[in-house]
PDB file of C-alpha atoms in Angstrom:
ATOM      1  CA  UNK A   1      -0.040   0.013  -0.021  1.00  0.00           C
ATOM      2  CA  UNK A   2       2.768   2.367   0.854  1.00  0.00           C
ATOM      3  CA  UNK A   3       4.534   1.471  -2.421  1.00  0.00           C
ATOM      4  CA  UNK A   4       1.388   2.200  -4.374  1.00  0.00           C
ATOM      5  CA  UNK A   5       0.853   5.611  -2.721  1.00  0.00           C
ATOM      6  CA  UNK A   6       4.535   6.428  -3.335  1.00  0.00           C
ATOM      7  CA  UNK A   7       4.270   5.677  -6.984  1.00  0.00           C
ATOM      8  CA  UNK A   8       1.142   7.779  -7.391  1.00  0.00           C
ATOM      9  CA  UNK A   9       2.700  10.662  -5.625  1.00  0.00           C
ATOM     10  CA  UNK A  10       5.806  10.447  -7.770  1.00  0.00           C
ATOM     11  CA  UNK A  11       3.685  10.456 -10.974  1.00  0.00           C
ATOM     12  CA  UNK A  12       1.848  13.505  -9.797  1.00  0.00           C
ATOM     13  CA  UNK A  13       5.064  15.350  -9.047  1.00  0.00           C
ATOM     14  CA  UNK A  14       6.394  14.436 -12.500  1.00  0.00           C
ATOM     15  CA  UNK A  15       3.234  15.703 -14.246  1.00  0.00           C
ATOM     16  CA  UNK A  16       3.300  18.906 -12.138  1.00  0.00           C
ATOM     17  CA  UNK A  17       6.916  19.541 -13.194  1.00  0.00           C
ATOM     18  CA  UNK A  18       6.326  18.916 -16.852  1.00  0.00           C
ATOM     19  CA  UNK A  19       3.176  21.081 -16.810  1.00  0.00           C
ATOM     20  CA  UNK A  20       5.046  24.042 -15.345  1.00  0.00           C
ATOM     21  CA  UNK A  21       7.893  23.665 -17.759  1.00  0.00           C
ATOM     22  CA  UNK A  22       5.556  23.749 -20.691  1.00  0.00           C
ATOM     23  CA  UNK A  23       3.929  26.832 -19.288  1.00  0.00           C
ATOM     24  CA  UNK A  24       7.342  28.571 -19.255  1.00  0.00           C
ATOM     25  CA  UNK A  25       7.209  29.163 -15.528  1.00  0.00           C
ATOM     26  CA  UNK A  26      10.275  29.293 -13.344  1.00  0.00           C
ATOM     27  CA  UNK A  27      11.926  25.913 -12.701  1.00  0.00           C
ATOM     28  CA  UNK A  28      10.342  23.701 -10.102  1.00  0.00           C
ATOM     29  CA  UNK A  29      12.326  24.456  -6.970  1.00  0.00           C
ATOM     30  CA  UNK A  30      10.559  22.395  -4.304  1.00  0.00           C
ATOM     31  CA  UNK A  31      10.387  18.879  -5.558  1.00  0.00           C
ATOM     32  CA  UNK A  32      10.708  16.659  -2.484  1.00  0.00           C
ATOM     33  CA  UNK A  33      13.083  13.763  -2.565  1.00  0.00           C
ATOM     34  CA  UNK A  34      11.637  10.715  -0.971  1.00  0.00           C
ATOM     35  CA  UNK A  35      13.508   8.242   1.160  1.00  0.00           C
ATOM     36  CA  UNK A  36      11.896   4.845   1.524  1.00  0.00           C
ATOM     37  CA  UNK A  37      14.284   3.662   4.203  1.00  0.00           C
ATOM     38  CA  UNK A  38      12.283   3.333   7.507  1.00  0.00           C
ATOM     39  CA  UNK A  39       9.087   4.378   5.705  1.00  0.00           C
ATOM     40  CA  UNK A  40       9.704   8.072   6.190  1.00  0.00           C
ATOM     41  CA  UNK A  41      10.049  11.113   3.945  1.00  0.00           C
ATOM     42  CA  UNK A  42      13.188  13.290   3.898  1.00  0.00           C
ATOM     43  CA  UNK A  43      13.253  17.078   3.629  1.00  0.00           C
ATOM     44  CA  UNK A  44      12.671  18.707   0.282  1.00  0.00           C
ATOM     45  CA  UNK A  45      15.746  19.198  -1.872  1.00  0.00           C
ATOM     46  CA  UNK A  46      16.524  21.721  -4.570  1.00  0.00           C
ATOM     47  CA  UNK A  47      15.953  20.476  -8.153  1.00  0.00           C
ATOM     48  CA  UNK A  48      17.082  22.611 -10.933  1.00  0.00           C
ATOM     49  CA  UNK A  49      16.072  22.353 -14.597  1.00  0.00           C
ATOM     50  CA  UNK A  50      17.941  24.241 -17.358  1.00  0.00           C
ATOM     51  CA  UNK A  51      15.452  26.047 -19.484  1.00  0.00           C
ATOM     52  CA  UNK A  52      15.273  29.220 -21.585  1.00  0.00           C
ATOM     53  CA  UNK A  53      12.474  30.608 -19.363  1.00  0.00           C
ATOM     54  CA  UNK A  54      14.921  30.936 -16.496  1.00  0.00           C
ATOM     55  CA  UNK A  55      17.370  32.948 -18.700  1.00  0.00           C
ATOM     56  CA  UNK A  56      14.499  35.193 -19.756  1.00  0.00           C
ATOM     57  CA  UNK A  57      13.467  35.753 -16.183  1.00  0.00           C
ATOM     58  CA  UNK A  58      16.995  36.639 -15.188  1.00  0.00           C
ATOM     59  CA  UNK A  59      17.348  39.151 -18.083  1.00  0.00           C
ATOM     60  CA  UNK A  60      15.328  41.964 -16.473  1.00  0.00           C
ATOM     61  CA  UNK A  61      17.206  41.453 -13.168  1.00  0.00           C
ATOM     62  CA  UNK A  62      20.537  41.869 -14.900  1.00  0.00           C
ATOM     63  CA  UNK A  63      19.242  44.967 -16.680  1.00  0.00           C
ATOM     64  CA  UNK A  64      18.189  46.494 -13.453  1.00  0.00           C
ATOM     65  CA  UNK A  65      21.595  45.763 -11.949  1.00  0.00           C
ATOM     66  CA  UNK A  66      23.301  47.489 -14.882  1.00  0.00           C
ATOM     67  CA  UNK A  67      21.082  50.495 -14.478  1.00  0.00           C
ATOM     68  CA  UNK A  68      21.797  50.736 -10.804  1.00  0.00           C
ATOM     69  CA  UNK A  69      25.483  50.330 -11.420  1.00  0.00           C
ATOM     70  CA  UNK A  70      25.472  53.120 -14.069  1.00  0.00           C
ATOM     71  CA  UNK A  71      23.443  55.347 -11.768  1.00  0.00           C
ATOM     72  CA  UNK A  72      25.854  54.828  -8.902  1.00  0.00           C
ATOM     73  CA  UNK A  73      28.854  55.458 -11.161  1.00  0.00           C
ATOM     74  CA  UNK A  74      27.328  58.636 -12.452  1.00  0.00           C
ATOM     75  CA  UNK A  75      26.681  59.882  -8.913  1.00  0.00           C
ATOM     76  CA  UNK A  76      30.262  59.170  -7.875  1.00  0.00           C
ATOM     77  CA  UNK A  77      31.616  61.002 -10.928  1.00  0.00           C
ATOM     78  CA  UNK A  78      29.407  63.984 -10.239  1.00  0.00           C
ATOM     79  CA  UNK A  79      30.678  64.073  -6.620  1.00  0.00           C
ATOM     80  CA  UNK A  80      34.250  64.010  -7.914  1.00  0.00           C
ATOM     81  CA  UNK A  81      33.580  66.905 -10.275  1.00  0.00           C
ATOM     82  CA  UNK A  82      31.599  68.962  -7.738  1.00  0.00           C
ATOM     83  CA  UNK A  83      34.504  71.367  -7.141  1.00  0.00           C
ATOM     84  CA  UNK A  84      34.656  72.152 -10.818  1.00  0.00           C
ATOM     85  CA  UNK A  85      30.971  72.905 -11.316  1.00  0.00           C
ATOM     86  CA  UNK A  86      31.394  76.708 -11.176  1.00  0.00           C
ATOM     87  CA  UNK A  87      34.008  76.487 -13.966  1.00  0.00           C
ATOM     88  CA  UNK A  88      31.837  74.233 -16.054  1.00  0.00           C
ATOM     89  CA  UNK A  89      28.787  76.488 -15.522  1.00  0.00           C
ATOM     90  CA  UNK A  90      30.942  79.499 -16.588  1.00  0.00           C
ATOM     91  CA  UNK A  91      31.962  77.739 -19.758  1.00  0.00           C
ATOM     92  CA  UNK A  92      28.384  76.810 -20.436  1.00  0.00           C
ATOM     93  CA  UNK A  93      27.338  80.429 -20.064  1.00  0.00           C
ATOM     94  CA  UNK A  94      29.374  81.284 -23.140  1.00  0.00           C
ATOM     95  CA  UNK A  95      26.837  79.311 -25.146  1.00  0.00           C
ATOM     96  CA  UNK A  96      24.470  82.278 -24.953  1.00  0.00           C
ATOM     97  CA  UNK A  97      27.012  84.403 -26.888  1.00  0.00           C
ATOM     98  CA  UNK A  98      28.351  81.884 -29.335  1.00  0.00           C
ATOM     99  CA  UNK A  99      25.086  80.340 -30.198  1.00  0.00           C
ATOM    100  CA  UNK A 100      23.378  83.735 -30.632  1.00  0.00           C
ATOM    101  CA  UNK A 101      26.150  84.950 -32.957  1.00  0.00           C
ATOM    102  CA  UNK A 102      26.052  81.694 -34.918  1.00  0.00           C
ATOM    103  CA  UNK A 103      22.343  81.952 -35.491  1.00  0.00           C
ATOM    104  CA  UNK A 104      22.374  85.747 -36.234  1.00  0.00           C
ATOM    105  CA  UNK A 105      25.341  85.700 -38.592  1.00  0.00           C
ATOM    106  CA  UNK A 106      23.479  84.284 -41.678  1.00  0.00           C
ATOM    107  CA  UNK A 107      20.592  86.552 -40.955  1.00  0.00           C
ATOM    108  CA  UNK A 108      22.920  89.536 -40.662  1.00  0.00           C
ATOM    109  CA  UNK A 109      24.780  88.606 -43.833  1.00  0.00           C
ATOM    110  CA  UNK A 110      21.488  88.301 -45.769  1.00  0.00           C
ATOM    111  CA  UNK A 111      20.382  91.734 -44.540  1.00  0.00           C
ATOM    112  CA  UNK A 112      23.680  93.249 -45.562  1.00  0.00           C
ATOM    113  CA  UNK A 113      23.306  91.768 -49.095  1.00  0.00           C
ATOM    114  CA  UNK A 114      19.769  93.060 -49.412  1.00  0.00           C
ATOM    115  CA  UNK A 115      20.677  96.530 -48.117  1.00  0.00           C
ATOM    116  CA  UNK A 116      23.630  96.788 -50.619  1.00  0.00           C
ATOM    117  CA  UNK A 117      21.464  95.751 -53.520  1.00  0.00           C
ATOM    118  CA  UNK A 118      18.658  98.133 -52.720  1.00  0.00           C
ATOM    119  CA  UNK A 119      20.777 101.228 -51.897  1.00  0.00           C
ATOM    120  CA  UNK A 120      23.895 100.677 -53.979  1.00  0.00           C
ATOM    121  CA  UNK A 121      26.724 103.061 -53.343  1.00  0.00           C
ATOM    122  CA  UNK A 122      24.452 105.484 -51.427  1.00  0.00           C
ATOM    123  CA  UNK A 123      24.293 103.195 -48.395  1.00  0.00           C
ATOM    124  CA  UNK A 124      26.754 102.450 -45.736  1.00  0.00           C
ATOM    125  CA  UNK A 125      30.399 101.953 -46.509  1.00  0.00           C
ATOM    126  CA  UNK A 126      31.474  98.345 -47.245  1.00  0.00           C
ATOM    127  CA  UNK A 127      34.230  98.770 -44.670  1.00  0.00           C
ATOM    128  CA  UNK A 128      31.670  99.380 -41.942  1.00  0.00           C
ATOM    129  CA  UNK A 129      29.524  96.399 -42.972  1.00  0.00           C
ATOM    130  CA  UNK A 130      32.530  94.155 -43.230  1.00  0.00           C
ATOM    131  CA  UNK A 131      33.776  95.344 -39.850  1.00  0.00           C
ATOM    132  CA  UNK A 132      30.468  94.549 -38.232  1.00  0.00           C
ATOM    133  CA  UNK A 133      30.378  91.029 -39.636  1.00  0.00           C
ATOM    134  CA  UNK A 134      34.011  90.479 -38.635  1.00  0.00           C
ATOM    135  CA  UNK A 135      33.215  91.745 -35.115  1.00  0.00           C
ATOM    136  CA  UNK A 136      30.416  89.159 -34.781  1.00  0.00           C
ATOM    137  CA  UNK A 137      32.682  86.379 -35.947  1.00  0.00           C
ATOM    138  CA  UNK A 138      35.489  87.494 -33.582  1.00  0.00           C
ATOM    139  CA  UNK A 139      33.004  87.531 -30.729  1.00  0.00           C
ATOM    140  CA  UNK A 140      31.853  84.010 -31.465  1.00  0.00           C
ATOM    141  CA  UNK A 141      35.484  82.829 -31.769  1.00  0.00           C
ATOM    142  CA  UNK A 142      36.403  84.402 -28.447  1.00  0.00           C
ATOM    143  CA  UNK A 143      33.489  82.593 -26.775  1.00  0.00           C
ATOM    144  CA  UNK A 144      34.539  79.251 -28.275  1.00  0.00           C
ATOM    145  CA  UNK A 145      38.100  79.787 -27.156  1.00  0.00           C
ATOM    146  CA  UNK A 146      37.087  80.582 -23.541  1.00  0.00           C
ATOM    147  CA  UNK A 147      34.730  77.663 -23.336  1.00  0.00           C
ATOM    148  CA  UNK A 148      37.357  75.273 -24.652  1.00  0.00           C
ATOM    149  CA  UNK A 149      39.990  76.617 -22.248  1.00  0.00           C
ATOM    150  CA  UNK A 150      37.738  76.402 -19.167  1.00  0.00           C
ATOM    151  CA  UNK A 151      36.473  72.937 -20.072  1.00  0.00           C
ATOM    152  CA  UNK A 152      39.927  71.635 -20.576  1.00  0.00           C
ATOM    153  CA  UNK A 153      41.046  73.070 -17.233  1.00  0.00           C
ATOM    154  CA  UNK A 154      38.090  71.598 -15.444  1.00  0.00           C
ATOM    155  CA  UNK A 155      38.487  68.220 -17.083  1.00  0.00           C
ATOM    156  CA  UNK A 156      42.251  68.091 -16.252  1.00  0.00           C
ATOM    157  CA  UNK A 157      41.545  68.856 -12.629  1.00  0.00           C
ATOM    158  CA  UNK A 158      38.869  66.104 -12.474  1.00  0.00           C
ATOM    159  CA  UNK A 159      41.156  63.528 -13.935  1.00  0.00           C
ATOM    160  CA  UNK A 160      44.040  64.547 -11.655  1.00  0.00           C
ATOM    161  CA  UNK A 161      41.782  64.189  -8.619  1.00  0.00           C
ATOM    162  CA  UNK A 162      40.552  60.782  -9.829  1.00  0.00           C
ATOM    163  CA  UNK A 163      44.072  59.536 -10.414  1.00  0.00           C
ATOM    164  CA  UNK A 164      45.374  60.737  -7.017  1.00  0.00           C
ATOM    165  CA  UNK A 165      42.498  58.971  -5.227  1.00  0.00           C
ATOM    166  CA  UNK A 166      43.118  55.692  -6.998  1.00  0.00           C
ATOM    167  CA  UNK A 167      46.877  55.857  -6.424  1.00  0.00           C
ATOM    168  CA  UNK A 168      46.292  56.643  -2.745  1.00  0.00           C
ATOM    169  CA  UNK A 169      43.862  53.806  -2.423  1.00  0.00           C
ATOM    170  CA  UNK A 170      46.305  51.356  -4.051  1.00  0.00           C
ATOM    171  CA  UNK A 171      49.210  52.389  -1.962  1.00  0.00           C
ATOM    172  CA  UNK A 172      47.207  52.103   1.249  1.00  0.00           C
ATOM    173  CA  UNK A 173      46.538  48.402   0.513  1.00  0.00           C
ATOM    174  CA  UNK A 174      48.539  45.516   2.054  1.00  0.00           C
ATOM    175  CA  UNK A 175      51.270  43.777   0.110  1.00  0.00           C
ATOM    176  CA  UNK A 176      49.106  40.676  -0.076  1.00  0.00           C
ATOM    177  CA  UNK A 177      46.465  42.621  -1.963  1.00  0.00           C
ATOM    178  CA  UNK A 178      49.094  43.822  -4.449  1.00  0.00           C
ATOM    179  CA  UNK A 179      50.200  40.237  -5.099  1.00  0.00           C
ATOM    180  CA  UNK A 180      46.642  39.048  -5.475  1.00  0.00           C
ATOM    181  CA  UNK A 181      45.175  41.928  -7.571  1.00  0.00           C
ATOM    182  CA  UNK A 182      46.235  43.160 -10.969  1.00  0.00           C
ATOM    183  CA  UNK A 183      47.117  46.661  -9.840  1.00  0.00           C
ATOM    184  CA  UNK A 184      48.945  47.311 -13.185  1.00  0.00           C
ATOM    185  CA  UNK A 185      45.743  46.579 -15.024  1.00  0.00           C
ATOM    186  CA  UNK A 186      43.893  49.082 -12.782  1.00  0.00           C
ATOM    187  CA  UNK A 187      46.482  51.796 -13.568  1.00  0.00           C
ATOM    188  CA  UNK A 188      46.415  51.168 -17.315  1.00  0.00           C
ATOM    189  CA  UNK A 189      42.680  51.185 -17.428  1.00  0.00           C
ATOM    190  CA  UNK A 190      42.550  54.398 -15.505  1.00  0.00           C
ATOM    191  CA  UNK A 191      44.924  56.024 -17.997  1.00  0.00           C
ATOM    192  CA  UNK A 192      42.812  54.821 -20.820  1.00  0.00           C
ATOM    193  CA  UNK A 193      39.385  55.755 -19.271  1.00  0.00           C
ATOM    194  CA  UNK A 194      40.614  59.094 -17.957  1.00  0.00           C
ATOM    195  CA  UNK A 195      39.969  60.737 -21.326  1.00  0.00           C
ATOM    196  CA  UNK A 196      36.496  59.303 -21.514  1.00  0.00           C
ATOM    197  CA  UNK A 197      35.600  60.446 -18.020  1.00  0.00           C
ATOM    198  CA  UNK A 198      36.962  63.945 -18.816  1.00  0.00           C
ATOM    199  CA  UNK A 199      34.956  64.209 -22.047  1.00  0.00           C
ATOM    200  CA  UNK A 200      31.706  62.857 -20.458  1.00  0.00           C
ATOM    201  CA  UNK A 201      31.776  65.373 -17.581  1.00  0.00           C
ATOM    202  CA  UNK A 202      32.914  68.389 -19.542  1.00  0.00           C
ATOM    203  CA  UNK A 203      32.933  68.464 -23.298  1.00  0.00           C
ATOM    204  CA  UNK A 204      30.084  66.107 -24.033  1.00  0.00           C
ATOM    205  CA  UNK A 205      27.706  67.587 -21.412  1.00  0.00           C
ATOM    206  CA  UNK A 206      28.269  71.156 -22.676  1.00  0.00           C
ATOM    207  CA  UNK A 207      28.039  69.932 -26.291  1.00  0.00           C
ATOM    208  CA  UNK A 208      24.614  68.444 -25.503  1.00  0.00           C
ATOM    209  CA  UNK A 209      23.491  71.685 -23.995  1.00  0.00           C
ATOM    210  CA  UNK A 210      24.781  73.525 -27.052  1.00  0.00           C
ATOM    211  CA  UNK A 211      22.741  71.239 -29.338  1.00  0.00           C
ATOM    212  CA  UNK A 212      19.580  72.007 -27.359  1.00  0.00           C
ATOM    213  CA  UNK A 213      20.203  75.694 -27.499  1.00  0.00           C
ATOM    214  CA  UNK A 214      20.986  75.600 -31.229  1.00  0.00           C
ATOM    215  CA  UNK A 215      17.915  73.568 -31.981  1.00  0.00           C
ATOM    216  CA  UNK A 216      15.635  75.904 -30.096  1.00  0.00           C
ATOM    217  CA  UNK A 217      17.238  79.010 -31.525  1.00  0.00           C
ATOM    218  CA  UNK A 218      17.231  77.763 -35.117  1.00  0.00           C
ATOM    219  CA  UNK A 219      13.589  76.713 -34.790  1.00  0.00           C
ATOM    220  CA  UNK A 220      12.666  80.163 -33.484  1.00  0.00           C
ATOM    221  CA  UNK A 221      14.579  81.892 -36.320  1.00  0.00           C
ATOM    222  CA  UNK A 222      12.912  79.685 -38.856  1.00  0.00           C
ATOM    223  CA  UNK A 223       9.464  80.451 -37.456  1.00  0.00           C
ATOM    224  CA  UNK A 224      10.283  84.148 -37.433  1.00  0.00           C
ATOM    225  CA  UNK A 225      11.508  84.060 -41.143  1.00  0.00           C
ATOM    226  CA  UNK A 226       8.926  81.782 -42.706  1.00  0.00           C
ATOM    227  CA  UNK A 227       6.226  80.073 -40.588  1.00  0.00           C
ATOM    228  CA  UNK A 228       5.024  77.933 -43.579  1.00  0.00           C
ATOM    229  CA  UNK A 229       8.564  76.613 -44.300  1.00  0.00           C
ATOM    230  CA  UNK A 230       9.027  75.964 -40.583  1.00  0.00           C
ATOM    231  CA  UNK A 231       5.812  73.952 -40.353  1.00  0.00           C
ATOM    232  CA  UNK A 232       6.730  71.993 -43.470  1.00  0.00           C
ATOM    233  CA  UNK A 233      10.267  71.223 -42.028  1.00  0.00           C
ATOM    234  CA  UNK A 234       8.852  70.051 -38.744  1.00  0.00           C
ATOM    235  CA  UNK A 235       6.222  67.904 -40.513  1.00  0.00           C
ATOM    236  CA  UNK A 236       8.970  65.909 -42.267  1.00  0.00           C
ATOM    237  CA  UNK A 237      10.752  64.986 -39.056  1.00  0.00           C
ATOM    238  CA  UNK A 238       8.354  62.201 -37.684  1.00  0.00           C
ATOM    239  CA  UNK A 239       8.400  60.086 -40.869  1.00  0.00           C
ATOM    240  CA  UNK A 240      12.179  60.335 -41.103  1.00  0.00           C
ATOM    241  CA  UNK A 241      12.517  59.392 -37.488  1.00  0.00           C
ATOM    242  CA  UNK A 242      10.184  56.361 -37.811  1.00  0.00           C
ATOM    243  CA  UNK A 243      11.937  55.179 -40.979  1.00  0.00           C
ATOM    244  CA  UNK A 244      15.354  55.493 -39.388  1.00  0.00           C
ATOM    245  CA  UNK A 245      14.215  53.621 -36.264  1.00  0.00           C
ATOM    246  CA  UNK A 246      12.721  50.745 -38.315  1.00  0.00           C
ATOM    247  CA  UNK A 247      15.850  50.547 -40.458  1.00  0.00           C
ATOM    248  CA  UNK A 248      17.992  50.451 -37.363  1.00  0.00           C
ATOM    249  CA  UNK A 249      15.945  47.538 -35.935  1.00  0.00           C
ATOM    250  CA  UNK A 250      16.193  45.733 -39.279  1.00  0.00           C
ATOM    251  CA  UNK A 251      19.990  46.070 -39.240  1.00  0.00           C
ATOM    252  CA  UNK A 252      20.204  44.878 -35.605  1.00  0.00           C
ATOM    253  CA  UNK A 253      18.092  41.791 -36.530  1.00  0.00           C
ATOM    254  CA  UNK A 254      20.321  41.033 -39.492  1.00  0.00           C
ATOM    255  CA  UNK A 255      23.326  41.293 -37.235  1.00  0.00           C
ATOM    256  CA  UNK A 256      21.869  38.929 -34.742  1.00  0.00           C
ATOM    257  CA  UNK A 257      21.156  36.341 -37.454  1.00  0.00           C
ATOM    258  CA  UNK A 258      24.713  36.506 -38.695  1.00  0.00           C
TER     259      UNK A 258
END
């Protein structure tokens, strides 16, 4: 009788496991292992099954860990660059001058050409007009020079601070840690990644802000010059964006097949 009940229970457990595996549920983790010695049952043991559903379930967890790691790294880098925030903000303030001049220079050049055609020699002197355009270009060039200088200084200070902290942390370790860890690899990676960190915290951040300012300013100038042309230009952006995204997905799928 005991053997019969044991066989029935074993069949039920087997069917239960196969059913859950077909339903793509997580592997059956609580399959009890029966011990017939003495007519007693032992404690449940862990039973693992290798299936693709487990990998799919672990994928979101790994993505969350990567997001948390990236967020923590970004927070640490911002803390390291906190002392250089005033200099970075000062360099970003030059965008107001350089972007304005860059947007106004074509408009001013067109007005100068129109004024010269309409008035001929009776208008302003070409020297005055050329001096005005040259002054705008010089102002924009000066702003770009100051922004590049300040960003380079801030980036070099951030990298120097990062290197000094890492060197200090390595030197404070015990000799056993130096024998066990690849300290040379850490130093070489720091040298390689220092330029990436410097660019991400200084040049790339300000470049992104410059892109936003230029997009807003050019859109405003286009609306001011020709609202119809501005509307037509904006209307063509969504189809291009959708087509580019679909083509990118198609290329990624082809790469995965290869």
